[in-house]
mmCIF file of C-alpha atoms (C1' of nucleotides) in Angstrom:
data_model
loop_
_atom_site.group_PDB
_atom_site.id
_atom_site.type_symbol
_atom_site.label_atom_id
_atom_site.label_comp_id
_atom_site.label_asym_id
_atom_site.label_seq_id
_atom_site.Cartn_x
_atom_site.Cartn_y
_atom_site.Cartn_z
ATOM 1 C CA MET A 5 -12.937 4.321 -14.923
ATOM 2 C CA GLU A 6 -14.571 7.303 -13.322
ATOM 3 C CA VAL A 7 -13.387 8.612 -9.970
ATOM 4 C CA ARG A 8 -14.844 11.768 -8.475
ATOM 5 C CA LEU A 9 -13.045 13.907 -5.928
ATOM 6 C CA ASP A 10 -15.931 16.282 -5.160
ATOM 7 C CA GLU A 11 -13.812 18.509 -2.970
ATOM 8 C CA PRO A 12 -10.489 20.278 -3.356
ATOM 9 C CA TRP A 13 -7.595 18.094 -2.278
ATOM 10 C CA PRO A 14 -6.196 19.086 1.149
ATOM 11 C CA THR A 15 -2.917 20.981 1.172
ATOM 12 C CA THR A 16 -2.291 21.236 4.896
ATOM 13 C CA VAL A 17 -2.029 18.701 7.688
ATOM 14 C CA ALA A 18 -5.045 20.193 9.437
ATOM 15 C CA GLU A 19 -7.219 19.930 6.336
ATOM 16 C CA ALA A 20 -6.067 16.393 5.657
ATOM 17 C CA VAL A 21 -6.802 15.189 9.179
ATOM 18 C CA ALA A 22 -10.185 16.884 9.093
ATOM 19 C CA LEU A 23 -11.074 15.127 5.854
ATOM 20 C CA GLN A 24 -10.070 11.759 7.284
ATOM 21 C CA GLU A 25 -12.222 12.356 10.326
ATOM 22 C CA ARG A 26 -15.130 13.184 8.091
ATOM 23 C CA LEU A 27 -14.754 10.288 5.655
ATOM 24 C CA ARG A 28 -13.869 7.557 8.114
ATOM 25 C CA HIS A 29 -17.512 6.946 8.907
ATOM 26 C CA ARG A 30 -18.236 5.940 5.319
ATOM 27 C CA VAL A 31 -16.033 2.873 5.537
ATOM 28 C CA SER A 32 -17.722 -0.510 5.473
ATOM 29 C CA ALA A 33 -15.904 -3.610 6.692
ATOM 30 C CA VAL A 34 -18.526 -5.971 5.306
ATOM 31 C CA ASP A 35 -18.319 -7.986 2.105
ATOM 32 C CA SER A 36 -20.434 -6.327 -0.529
ATOM 33 C CA ARG A 37 -19.614 -7.975 -3.785
ATOM 34 C CA PRO A 38 -22.395 -10.307 -5.028
ATOM 35 C CA GLY A 39 -20.713 -12.315 -7.750
ATOM 36 C CA PRO A 40 -17.238 -13.758 -8.135
ATOM 37 C CA VAL A 41 -14.182 -11.560 -8.474
ATOM 38 C CA ARG A 42 -13.131 -11.512 -12.110
ATOM 39 C CA THR A 43 -10.447 -8.844 -12.065
ATOM 40 C CA VAL A 44 -8.198 -7.420 -9.367
ATOM 41 C CA ALA A 45 -6.085 -4.292 -9.629
ATOM 42 C CA GLY A 46 -2.905 -3.383 -7.803
ATOM 43 C CA VAL A 47 -1.806 0.216 -7.379
ATOM 44 C CA ASP A 48 1.546 1.667 -6.413
ATOM 45 C CA VAL A 49 3.627 4.803 -6.715
ATOM 46 C CA ALA A 50 7.345 5.321 -7.334
ATOM 47 C CA TYR A 51 9.348 8.433 -6.475
ATOM 48 C CA ASP A 52 12.623 9.753 -7.763
ATOM 49 C CA ARG A 53 15.474 10.683 -5.443
ATOM 50 C CA ASP A 54 14.117 13.959 -4.140
ATOM 51 C CA SER A 55 10.461 13.027 -4.638
ATOM 52 C CA SER A 56 10.077 15.830 -7.142
ATOM 53 C CA ARG A 57 8.584 13.496 -9.696
ATOM 54 C CA ILE A 58 6.354 10.515 -9.091
ATOM 55 C CA ALA A 59 4.774 7.818 -11.218
ATOM 56 C CA ALA A 60 1.602 5.969 -10.315
ATOM 57 C CA ALA A 61 0.722 2.649 -11.860
ATOM 58 C CA VAL A 62 -2.325 0.434 -11.799
ATOM 59 C CA VAL A 63 -2.201 -3.111 -13.100
ATOM 60 C CA VAL A 64 -5.396 -5.067 -13.631
ATOM 61 C CA LEU A 65 -5.060 -8.836 -13.425
ATOM 62 C CA ASP A 66 -7.426 -11.655 -14.273
ATOM 63 C CA TYR A 67 -8.197 -13.016 -10.805
ATOM 64 C CA THR A 68 -8.101 -16.624 -11.953
ATOM 65 C CA THR A 69 -5.003 -16.660 -14.106
ATOM 66 C CA LEU A 70 -3.250 -13.606 -12.639
ATOM 67 C CA GLU A 71 -2.443 -12.510 -16.151
ATOM 68 C CA VAL A 72 -2.346 -8.821 -16.980
ATOM 69 C CA VAL A 73 -5.596 -7.558 -18.440
ATOM 70 C CA GLN A 74 -4.810 -3.863 -18.591
ATOM 71 C CA THR A 75 -2.426 -1.256 -17.207
ATOM 72 C CA SER A 76 -2.459 2.495 -16.768
ATOM 73 C CA THR A 77 0.090 4.997 -15.504
ATOM 74 C CA ALA A 78 0.238 8.645 -14.528
ATOM 75 C CA LEU A 79 3.177 10.982 -14.093
ATOM 76 C CA SER A 80 2.858 13.699 -11.525
ATOM 77 C CA THR A 81 4.571 15.775 -8.881
ATOM 78 C CA ALA A 82 4.504 15.121 -5.171
ATOM 79 C CA THR A 83 2.676 18.012 -3.566
ATOM 80 C CA PHE A 84 1.925 16.716 -0.099
ATOM 81 C CA PRO A 85 4.965 15.816 2.072
ATOM 82 C CA TYR A 86 5.312 12.353 3.543
ATOM 83 C CA GLU A 87 3.584 12.394 6.885
ATOM 84 C CA PRO A 88 2.885 9.171 8.802
ATOM 85 C CA GLY A 89 -0.882 8.853 8.880
ATOM 86 C CA LEU A 90 -1.387 11.127 5.882
ATOM 87 C CA PHE A 91 0.160 8.910 3.286
ATOM 88 C CA ALA A 92 -2.931 8.988 1.094
ATOM 89 C CA PHE A 93 -2.645 12.696 0.442
ATOM 90 C CA ARG A 94 0.756 12.168 -1.078
ATOM 91 C CA GLU A 95 -0.032 9.185 -3.269
ATOM 92 C CA LEU A 96 -3.710 9.173 -4.146
ATOM 93 C CA PRO A 97 -3.885 12.092 -6.597
ATOM 94 C CA ALA A 98 -1.564 10.290 -8.999
ATOM 95 C CA VAL A 99 -3.254 6.958 -8.342
ATOM 96 C CA VAL A 100 -6.667 8.420 -9.140
ATOM 97 C CA GLU A 101 -5.284 9.857 -12.346
ATOM 98 C CA ALA A 102 -3.975 6.439 -13.336
ATOM 99 C CA LEU A 103 -7.288 4.777 -12.480
ATOM 100 C CA ARG A 104 -9.069 7.208 -14.772
ATOM 101 C CA GLY A 105 -7.043 5.794 -17.622
ATOM 102 C CA LEU A 106 -8.665 2.380 -17.246
ATOM 103 C CA SER A 107 -11.411 1.382 -19.658
ATOM 104 C CA VAL A 108 -12.665 -1.358 -17.345
ATOM 105 C CA ASP A 109 -13.635 -1.116 -13.677
ATOM 106 C CA PRO A 110 -11.710 -3.649 -11.557
ATOM 107 C CA ASP A 111 -13.759 -5.820 -9.173
ATOM 108 C CA LEU A 112 -11.207 -5.444 -6.411
ATOM 109 C CA LEU A 113 -8.416 -3.032 -5.457
ATOM 110 C CA VAL A 114 -5.234 -3.892 -3.554
ATOM 111 C CA CYS A 115 -3.180 -1.119 -1.983
ATOM 112 C CA ASP A 116 0.431 -1.004 -0.877
ATOM 113 C CA GLY A 117 -0.215 0.250 2.658
ATOM 114 C CA HIS A 118 -2.798 0.053 5.441
ATOM 115 C CA GLY A 119 -6.541 0.526 5.610
ATOM 116 C CA LEU A 120 -8.186 0.379 9.037
ATOM 117 C CA ALA A 121 -4.819 -0.260 10.689
ATOM 118 C CA HIS A 122 -4.382 3.477 10.936
ATOM 119 C CA PRO A 123 -4.417 6.015 13.806
ATOM 120 C CA ARG A 124 -7.803 7.351 12.690
ATOM 121 C CA ARG A 125 -8.911 4.080 11.101
ATOM 122 C CA PHE A 126 -8.658 5.655 7.672
ATOM 123 C CA GLY A 127 -5.486 4.645 5.912
ATOM 124 C CA LEU A 128 -4.706 4.777 2.217
ATOM 125 C CA ALA A 129 -6.774 1.683 1.404
ATOM 126 C CA CYS A 130 -9.884 3.075 3.118
ATOM 127 C CA HIS A 131 -9.524 6.382 1.357
ATOM 128 C CA LEU A 132 -9.144 4.832 -2.077
ATOM 129 C CA GLY A 133 -12.049 2.487 -1.394
ATOM 130 C CA VAL A 134 -14.333 5.342 -0.433
ATOM 131 C CA LEU A 135 -13.276 7.389 -3.461
ATOM 132 C CA THR A 136 -13.884 4.567 -5.920
ATOM 133 C CA GLY A 137 -16.653 2.608 -4.232
ATOM 134 C CA ILE A 138 -14.806 -0.559 -5.189
ATOM 135 C CA PRO A 139 -14.016 -3.270 -2.619
ATOM 136 C CA THR A 140 -10.505 -2.431 -1.434
ATOM 137 C CA PHE A 141 -7.970 -3.701 1.079
ATOM 138 C CA GLY A 142 -4.388 -2.966 1.982
ATOM 139 C CA VAL A 143 -1.324 -5.159 2.247
ATOM 140 C CA ALA A 144 1.569 -3.445 4.022
ATOM 141 C CA LYS A 145 5.112 -4.672 4.440
ATOM 142 C CA THR A 146 5.513 -3.284 7.965
ATOM 143 C CA VAL A 147 3.260 -2.441 10.875
ATOM 144 C CA PHE A 148 2.118 1.081 11.454
ATOM 145 C CA ILE A 149 0.005 0.761 14.557
ATOM 146 C CA GLY A 150 -1.157 -2.182 16.617
ATOM 147 C CA GLU A 151 0.294 -5.201 18.358
ATOM 148 C CA PHE A 152 0.381 -8.790 17.239
ATOM 149 C CA ALA A 153 1.732 -12.163 18.214
ATOM 150 C CA PRO A 154 4.076 -13.666 15.617
ATOM 151 C CA PRO A 155 1.942 -15.993 13.473
ATOM 152 C CA ALA A 156 3.000 -19.635 13.076
ATOM 153 C CA THR A 157 5.722 -20.020 10.473
ATOM 154 C CA ARG A 158 3.528 -21.819 7.952
ATOM 155 C CA ARG A 159 2.050 -20.022 4.944
ATOM 156 C CA GLY A 160 -1.538 -19.081 5.739
ATOM 157 C CA SER A 161 -0.962 -18.674 9.468
ATOM 158 C CA TRP A 162 -2.038 -15.359 10.871
ATOM 159 C CA SER A 163 -2.684 -13.447 14.057
ATOM 160 C CA PRO A 164 -4.865 -10.419 14.723
ATOM 161 C CA LEU A 165 -3.384 -6.951 14.671
ATOM 162 C CA ILE A 166 -4.855 -5.217 17.681
ATOM 163 C CA VAL A 167 -5.179 -1.624 18.808
ATOM 164 C CA ASP A 168 -6.572 -1.338 22.312
ATOM 165 C CA THR A 169 -9.388 -3.861 22.003
ATOM 166 C CA ASP A 170 -10.029 -3.557 18.288
ATOM 167 C CA VAL A 171 -8.866 -5.941 15.594
ATOM 168 C CA VAL A 172 -7.671 -3.562 12.892
ATOM 169 C CA GLY A 173 -5.920 -6.047 10.665
ATOM 170 C CA ALA A 174 -4.007 -9.304 10.423
ATOM 171 C CA ALA A 175 -0.355 -10.290 10.409
ATOM 172 C CA LEU A 176 -0.401 -12.902 7.671
ATOM 173 C CA ARG A 177 2.308 -15.331 6.660
ATOM 174 C CA THR A 178 2.154 -15.448 2.866
ATOM 175 C CA ARG A 179 5.228 -17.676 2.588
ATOM 176 C CA SER A 180 6.435 -20.243 5.095
ATOM 177 C CA GLY A 181 9.276 -18.968 7.206
ATOM 178 C CA VAL A 182 9.127 -15.452 5.776
ATOM 179 C CA LYS A 183 8.208 -12.228 7.542
ATOM 180 C CA PRO A 184 4.429 -11.706 7.616
ATOM 181 C CA VAL A 185 2.599 -8.952 5.751
ATOM 182 C CA PHE A 186 -0.116 -6.815 7.311
ATOM 183 C CA VAL A 187 -3.564 -7.035 5.808
ATOM 184 C CA SER A 188 -6.324 -4.613 6.664
ATOM 185 C CA VAL A 189 -9.761 -3.660 5.416
ATOM 186 C CA GLY A 190 -10.048 -0.754 3.050
ATOM 187 C CA HIS A 191 -13.711 -0.639 2.149
ATOM 188 C CA ARG A 192 -16.657 -2.914 1.313
ATOM 189 C CA ILE A 193 -14.810 -6.068 2.310
ATOM 190 C CA SER A 194 -14.261 -8.114 5.469
ATOM 191 C CA LEU A 195 -10.884 -8.854 6.998
ATOM 192 C CA ASP A 196 -11.399 -12.582 6.449
ATOM 193 C CA THR A 197 -12.065 -12.077 2.762
ATOM 194 C CA ALA A 198 -9.156 -9.677 2.408
ATOM 195 C CA ARG A 199 -6.894 -12.248 4.009
ATOM 196 C CA GLU A 200 -8.082 -14.975 1.662
ATOM 197 C CA HIS A 201 -7.556 -12.762 -1.380
ATOM 198 C CA THR A 202 -4.077 -11.930 -0.173
ATOM 199 C CA LEU A 203 -3.101 -15.585 0.000
ATOM 200 C CA THR A 204 -4.581 -16.205 -3.424
ATOM 201 C CA LEU A 205 -2.523 -13.336 -4.831
ATOM 202 C CA CYS A 206 0.722 -14.412 -3.171
ATOM 203 C CA THR A 207 1.626 -17.299 -5.413
ATOM 204 C CA GLN A 208 5.381 -17.126 -5.361
ATOM 205 C CA TYR A 209 6.529 -14.192 -3.293
ATOM 206 C CA ARG A 210 5.815 -12.513 0.015
ATOM 207 C CA LEU A 211 3.865 -9.717 -1.649
ATOM 208 C CA PRO A 212 0.728 -10.038 -3.815
ATOM 209 C CA GLU A 213 1.305 -10.231 -7.563
ATOM 210 C CA THR A 214 -0.821 -7.125 -7.889
ATOM 211 C CA THR A 215 1.502 -4.921 -5.875
ATOM 212 C CA ARG A 216 4.598 -6.508 -7.369
ATOM 213 C CA GLN A 217 3.394 -5.745 -10.880
ATOM 214 C CA ALA A 218 2.270 -2.244 -9.979
ATOM 215 C CA ASP A 219 5.548 -1.582 -8.196
ATOM 216 C CA ARG A 220 7.534 -2.652 -11.225
ATOM 217 C CA LEU A 221 5.434 -0.671 -13.673
ATOM 218 C CA SER A 222 5.530 2.513 -11.589
ATOM 219 C CA ARG A 223 9.291 2.264 -11.311
ATOM 220 C CA THR A 224 9.954 1.668 -15.000
ATOM 221 C CA THR A 225 7.520 4.410 -15.923
ATOM 222 C CA LEU A 226 9.336 6.853 -13.696
ATOM 223 C CA ILE A 227 12.715 5.964 -15.152
ATOM 224 C CA GLU A 228 11.446 6.231 -18.719
ATOM 225 C CA HIS A 229 10.341 9.775 -18.100
ATOM 226 C CA THR A 230 12.921 11.101 -15.718
ATOM 227 C CA GLY A 231 15.981 8.934 -16.223
ATOM 228 C CA PRO A 232 17.798 6.668 -13.724
ATOM 229 C CA ASP A 233 19.503 9.733 -12.250
ATOM 230 C CA GLY A 234 16.475 11.968 -12.153
ATOM 231 C CA SER A 235 17.898 14.264 -14.781
ATOM 232 C CA GLY A 236 14.645 14.382 -16.706
ATOM 233 C CA ALA A 237 16.451 13.635 -19.957
ATOM 234 C CA THR A 238 14.762 11.138 -22.270
ATOM 235 C "C1'" DG B 14 9.121 15.158 27.692
ATOM 236 C "C1'" DC B 15 11.059 11.177 24.628
ATOM 237 C "C1'" DG B 16 10.559 7.963 20.891
ATOM 238 C "C1'" DA B 17 7.816 5.708 17.063
ATOM 239 C "C1'" DC B 18 5.968 6.535 12.791
ATOM 240 C "C1'" DA B 19 2.442 2.868 6.124
ATOM 241 C "C1'" DG B 20 5.581 4.565 1.632
ATOM 242 C "C1'" DA C 28 9.941 5.837 -0.949
ATOM 243 C "C1'" DT C 29 15.188 6.168 -2.222
ATOM 244 C "C1'" DC C 30 20.409 5.834 -1.541
ATOM 245 C "C1'" DT C 31 23.676 1.261 -1.747
ATOM 246 C "C1'" DT C 32 28.053 -3.896 -1.261
ATOM 247 C "C1'" DG C 33 28.608 -7.428 0.423
ATOM 248 C "C1'" DT C 34 27.005 -11.283 2.712
ATOM 249 C "C1'" DC C 35 24.591 -15.065 5.190
ATOM 250 C "C1'" DG C 36 21.643 -19.001 4.083
ATOM 251 C "C1'" DC C 37 18.777 -22.427 1.561
#
DNA sequence: GCGACAG
DNA sequence: ATCTTGTCGC
């Protein structure tokens, strides 16, 4: 698929923050997709020991059967350092490259991280959504910002993730008796819809099949090209 | 000023 | 994210 970057990718913290402040206003937290979701894609990135090499993977699944429709990967180098709140600048370049390898545009994107549940309301999921224009949401394993009451222990139970007076996401129990995940809007989707999709995608494990598949593919791709020890021999 | 801090 | 053994519990 086609993904345009328009501007040079930020290289400093100041530039990155400025870009987030400028793009945050483009985010829509309203459902925009007319028809049914046919395909959903998960994206993730794996790093080697010293983060010198990274591998991004995108796995497109049939939304109904959850079977793999297509995959794409991209090998790259981490340029931006890990900085809480600026996660997108570290991972998205490789993710965009992988997305460009797809011959079909997914109907929905699922990120491994937060969207609106971010200090400037512009986490990884929002950024990717704005770049692609595709409905996107994030499912994170841990909280970043916000407070929440522990949801009931039953699968499907949830409680709002709140910052000040804003609901920025949801703590959702995807498996009974298991730690909740944190769902938040990325772009062109509502929190309710994102939550429902998350449950649909969590058939057997705490995390959505999309991120599990993408996680696995990014990891194996990295090892195939850099070796289990990061020697680069293969 | 001191921690906390997606992956 | 990644480095890592055993261990508690269903």
